[in-house]
Coordinates of C-alpha atoms in Angstrom, one line a residue:
M219 CA 102.9 102.7 115.9
R220 CA 99.6 102.8 117.9
Y221 CA 98.6 105.7 120.1
I222 CA 95.8 105.2 122.7
R223 CA 94.4 107.5 125.4
P224 CA 92.7 105.3 128.0
L225 CA 90.2 106.7 130.5
S226 CA 90.9 104.2 133.3
M227 CA 94.0 102.8 134.9
E228 CA 92.7 99.3 134.4
D229 CA 92.6 99.9 130.6
A230 CA 96.0 101.4 130.6
V231 CA 97.6 98.6 132.5
G232 CA 95.8 96.0 130.3
Q233 CA 97.0 97.7 127.1
L234 CA 100.6 97.8 128.3
A235 CA 100.6 94.3 129.7
G236 CA 99.1 92.9 126.4
S237 CA 101.4 94.8 124.0
P238 CA 103.4 92.3 122.0
G239 CA 106.1 94.9 121.2
T240 CA 107.7 97.8 122.9
A241 CA 105.4 100.2 124.8
A242 CA 105.9 103.7 126.3
I243 CA 103.9 105.8 128.6
L244 CA 103.1 109.5 127.7
A245 CA 102.5 111.9 130.5
G246 CA 104.3 115.2 129.8
G247 CA 106.4 113.8 127.0
S248 CA 109.4 116.0 127.6
D249 CA 111.7 113.0 127.8
L250 CA 109.8 110.5 125.6
L251 CA 109.3 112.8 122.5
V252 CA 113.0 113.9 122.6
R253 CA 114.1 110.3 122.7
M254 CA 111.8 109.4 119.8
K255 CA 112.9 112.3 117.7
G256 CA 116.6 111.4 118.4
G257 CA 115.9 107.9 117.2
F258 CA 116.8 106.3 120.5
I259 CA 113.4 104.5 120.8
E260 CA 110.5 103.7 118.5
P261 CA 107.7 102.3 120.6
D262 CA 105.0 100.1 119.0
L263 CA 102.5 101.4 121.5
I264 CA 102.2 104.8 123.2
V265 CA 99.8 105.0 126.1
D266 CA 98.7 108.6 127.0
I267 CA 97.7 108.6 130.6
K268 CA 96.6 112.3 130.9
A269 CA 92.9 111.5 130.6
I270 CA 92.8 109.1 133.5
D271 CA 90.9 110.5 136.4
G272 CA 93.0 111.8 139.3
L273 CA 96.4 111.5 137.6
G274 CA 96.5 115.3 137.0
E275 CA 95.8 116.2 140.5
I276 CA 97.7 117.1 143.7
R277 CA 95.7 115.6 146.6
E278 CA 96.3 116.7 150.2
T279 CA 95.1 114.3 152.9
A280 CA 95.6 113.9 156.6
E281 CA 98.6 111.6 155.8
G282 CA 100.3 114.0 153.4
F283 CA 100.3 114.5 149.6
S284 CA 99.6 112.4 146.6
I285 CA 101.1 113.9 143.4
G286 CA 99.5 112.3 140.3
A287 CA 101.7 110.9 137.5
A288 CA 100.4 113.5 135.0
V289 CA 100.8 116.6 137.3
P290 CA 103.1 119.1 135.5
C291 CA 106.0 120.6 137.6
A292 CA 104.5 124.0 137.0
L293 CA 101.4 123.0 138.9
M294 CA 103.6 121.8 141.8
G295 CA 105.1 125.3 142.0
E296 CA 101.6 126.8 142.3
S297 CA 100.6 124.6 145.2
A298 CA 100.9 126.8 148.4
A299 CA 100.5 123.8 150.7
L300 CA 103.1 121.7 148.9
N301 CA 105.6 124.6 148.9
R302 CA 105.0 125.2 152.5
E303 CA 105.6 121.5 153.6
W304 CA 108.1 120.3 151.0
P305 CA 110.0 123.3 149.6
G306 CA 113.0 121.3 148.6
V307 CA 110.9 118.9 146.5
V308 CA 109.2 121.8 144.7
E309 CA 112.4 123.7 144.1
A310 CA 113.9 120.6 142.5
A311 CA 110.9 120.1 140.3
K312 CA 111.1 123.8 139.2
L313 CA 114.6 123.2 137.9
I314 CA 113.6 120.7 135.2
G315 CA 114.0 122.4 131.8
S316 CA 112.5 125.8 130.9
K317 CA 109.3 127.4 131.9
Q318 CA 107.6 126.0 128.8
V319 CA 108.9 122.5 129.6
Q320 CA 107.7 122.8 133.2
G321 CA 104.2 123.2 131.9
R322 CA 104.4 119.6 130.6
C323 CA 107.1 117.6 132.4
T324 CA 106.3 115.5 135.5
I325 CA 108.3 114.2 138.4
V326 CA 107.1 110.7 137.7
G327 CA 108.4 111.0 134.1
N328 CA 111.7 112.4 135.6
L329 CA 111.9 109.4 137.8
C330 CA 111.0 106.8 135.2
N331 CA 113.5 108.3 132.7
A332 CA 116.1 107.0 135.2
S333 CA 118.8 109.5 134.5
P334 CA 121.4 109.7 137.3
A335 CA 121.3 113.5 136.9
A336 CA 117.5 113.8 137.3
D337 CA 116.7 116.9 139.4
S338 CA 113.6 115.8 141.2
V339 CA 114.8 112.3 142.3
P340 CA 117.5 113.3 144.9
A341 CA 115.0 115.6 146.5
L342 CA 112.3 112.9 146.5
V343 CA 114.7 110.4 148.0
A344 CA 115.7 112.8 150.7
A345 CA 112.1 113.4 151.4
G346 CA 111.4 109.7 151.9
A347 CA 108.9 109.8 149.0
R348 CA 107.2 106.6 147.8
A349 CA 105.9 105.5 144.4
S350 CA 102.3 104.1 144.2
I351 CA 102.5 101.5 141.4
V352 CA 99.5 99.8 139.6
G353 CA 100.1 96.7 137.4
P354 CA 98.6 93.4 136.4
G355 CA 99.2 92.0 139.8
G356 CA 97.4 94.9 141.6
R357 CA 98.8 97.8 143.6
R358 CA 102.1 98.1 145.4
T359 CA 104.1 100.9 147.0
V360 CA 107.9 101.2 147.0
A361 CA 110.5 103.8 148.0
V362 CA 111.3 106.1 145.2
E363 CA 115.0 105.1 145.3
A364 CA 113.9 101.5 144.5
V365 CA 112.5 102.5 141.0
P366 CA 115.7 103.4 139.0
T367 CA 118.1 100.4 138.7
G368 CA 120.6 102.1 136.3
P369 CA 120.8 104.7 133.6
G370 CA 117.6 104.4 131.6
K371 CA 116.4 101.3 133.5
T372 CA 113.8 100.8 136.2
S373 CA 112.4 98.1 138.4
L374 CA 108.9 98.4 136.9
A375 CA 107.6 95.1 135.5
K376 CA 105.7 94.8 132.2
G377 CA 102.3 96.6 132.4
E378 CA 103.2 98.5 135.6
I379 CA 102.5 102.3 135.9
I380 CA 103.4 104.7 138.6
E381 CA 100.1 106.4 139.4
A382 CA 101.4 108.8 142.0
I383 CA 104.2 110.0 144.2
L384 CA 103.4 110.0 148.0
L385 CA 104.9 112.4 150.5
D386 CA 104.2 112.1 154.2
R387 CA 102.9 115.0 156.3
R388 CA 105.8 116.9 157.7
A389 CA 106.7 116.5 161.4
P390 CA 107.1 119.8 163.4
R391 CA 110.5 121.5 163.1
S392 CA 111.3 119.9 159.7
G393 CA 112.9 121.2 156.6
D394 CA 114.3 120.1 153.2
A395 CA 116.4 121.6 150.5
Y396 CA 117.9 120.7 147.1
L397 CA 120.9 122.1 145.3
R398 CA 122.7 121.3 142.1
F399 CA 125.8 122.4 140.2
I400 CA 125.5 123.1 136.4
P401 CA 128.0 124.7 134.0
R402 CA 125.4 127.2 132.8
T403 CA 123.1 129.5 134.7
E404 CA 119.9 127.5 133.8
M405 CA 118.4 124.8 131.6
D406 CA 121.3 122.3 132.1
I407 CA 121.5 118.9 133.7
A408 CA 123.2 118.5 137.0
V409 CA 126.9 117.7 137.2
V410 CA 126.3 116.8 140.8
S411 CA 123.4 117.5 143.2
A412 CA 122.3 117.1 146.7
G413 CA 119.0 116.8 148.6
V414 CA 118.8 117.0 152.4
N415 CA 115.8 116.5 154.8
L416 CA 116.0 117.2 158.5
T417 CA 113.8 117.1 161.6
L418 CA 114.9 118.8 164.8
D419 CA 113.9 118.5 168.5
E420 CA 112.9 121.5 170.6
Q421 CA 116.6 122.3 171.3
G422 CA 117.5 122.5 167.6
V423 CA 119.3 119.1 167.6
V424 CA 118.8 116.9 164.5
K425 CA 116.8 113.9 165.5
S426 CA 116.3 112.4 161.9
A427 CA 117.9 113.1 158.6
R428 CA 118.1 111.8 155.0
V429 CA 120.8 112.9 152.5
A430 CA 120.7 112.0 148.8
L431 CA 123.2 112.7 146.0
G432 CA 122.5 112.9 142.3
A433 CA 124.8 112.5 139.3
A434 CA 127.3 110.9 141.6
A435 CA 126.7 107.2 140.7
P436 CA 124.6 105.1 138.2
T437 CA 121.5 105.8 140.5
V438 CA 120.8 108.4 143.1
L439 CA 122.6 107.7 146.3
L440 CA 120.9 107.6 149.7
V441 CA 123.9 108.3 152.0
E442 CA 123.0 106.9 155.4
E443 CA 126.4 107.6 156.9
A444 CA 125.9 111.3 156.0
A445 CA 122.6 111.3 157.9
E446 CA 124.4 109.7 160.9
A447 CA 126.9 112.5 160.8
L448 CA 124.1 115.0 161.6
I449 CA 121.8 113.1 163.9
G450 CA 122.2 113.9 167.6
R451 CA 123.9 117.2 167.0
K452 CA 123.1 120.8 166.1
L453 CA 124.4 121.8 162.7
D454 CA 127.8 123.0 163.9
E455 CA 130.9 123.3 161.9
A456 CA 132.2 119.9 162.9
A457 CA 128.9 118.2 161.8
L458 CA 129.0 120.1 158.5
E459 CA 132.6 119.1 157.8
R460 CA 131.8 115.5 158.6
L461 CA 128.8 115.6 156.3
A462 CA 130.8 117.0 153.4
K463 CA 133.6 114.4 153.9
V464 CA 131.2 111.5 154.0
C465 CA 129.3 112.7 150.9
S466 CA 132.5 113.2 148.9
G467 CA 133.6 109.7 149.8
A468 CA 130.3 108.1 149.0
C469 CA 130.4 109.3 145.3
R470 CA 131.0 106.9 142.5
P471 CA 131.0 109.3 139.6
I472 CA 132.5 109.1 136.1
D473 CA 134.9 111.3 134.2
D474 CA 133.3 113.1 131.3
K475 CA 133.4 116.4 129.4
R476 CA 131.1 118.0 132.1
G477 CA 133.2 117.1 135.1
T478 CA 136.0 115.0 136.5
V479 CA 135.6 112.4 139.3
E480 CA 137.7 114.6 141.6
F481 CA 135.6 117.7 140.8
R482 CA 132.3 115.9 141.3
R483 CA 133.4 114.4 144.7
K484 CA 134.5 117.9 145.9
V485 CA 131.3 119.6 144.8
A486 CA 129.1 116.8 146.2
G487 CA 130.4 117.7 149.7
V488 CA 130.0 121.4 149.2
L489 CA 126.4 121.1 148.0
A490 CA 125.4 118.7 150.8
R491 CA 126.8 121.2 153.3
R492 CA 124.9 124.1 151.8
A493 CA 121.7 122.1 151.4
A494 CA 121.9 121.0 155.0
T495 CA 122.3 124.5 156.1
T496 CA 119.2 125.6 154.2
A497 CA 117.1 122.7 155.4
Y498 CA 118.2 123.4 159.0
A499 CA 117.1 127.0 158.8
R500 CA 113.8 126.0 157.2
A501 CA 113.3 123.6 160.1
G502 CA 113.7 126.5 162.6
G503 CA 117.3 125.8 163.6
K504 CA 119.5 128.6 164.6

């Protein structure tokens, strides 16, 4: 096994693209090291990207935010600007693991681990976040939901690295929220989760919405019909009931020891309803 710590993105991409065996990227390591210790993977090459300039920074621009691939979730929680504009994204990131884990883990690692139960991914999908990808063919940007293709699988080609997650500047009267259900009080993976992002007009009517569900299918679900249930209305009881029904019906979960299909479908609707209520209040709705 080889371990390298490149100082540039070009070097990292070249090393990954030229590796004849299996290669892994090390940012926080909270997923990679656990999988290695459990014997699930044994990479021939580990590329540590933490020394690459800019990957450990949260950058605020006129267009929004760029969250580097090596930014730990704890640092996101300390960013007042990010908390103010995207509280749902931050609260999802702060649910990953323990306080100690949050000092290392990253939302890019959470995305690339491609677990259907990842906490940060539904919130990012609801937020309309994009992944900035660098590879042998240059740079490209894709919607976050296009990265995971199944449990443990991504759409990234050989040699490609996600260098940052991009979030747009918030429109006025906007709000987002993320909620999950877990069997324990903390430090557990989601049985089901929901992220909601809303923008209101001056009368408090929803003019745009995005609703995402986690642990409800092989990948995070962007439920467009759920968004349509909210758009053009204030968040009244009828809209919330329609939202919950659509989200429950959109689920394609599995039965396992952590929850049944029926339970997950029911809770998905409940969480979407509650997350929408919080997002609506954060957007200034009454």
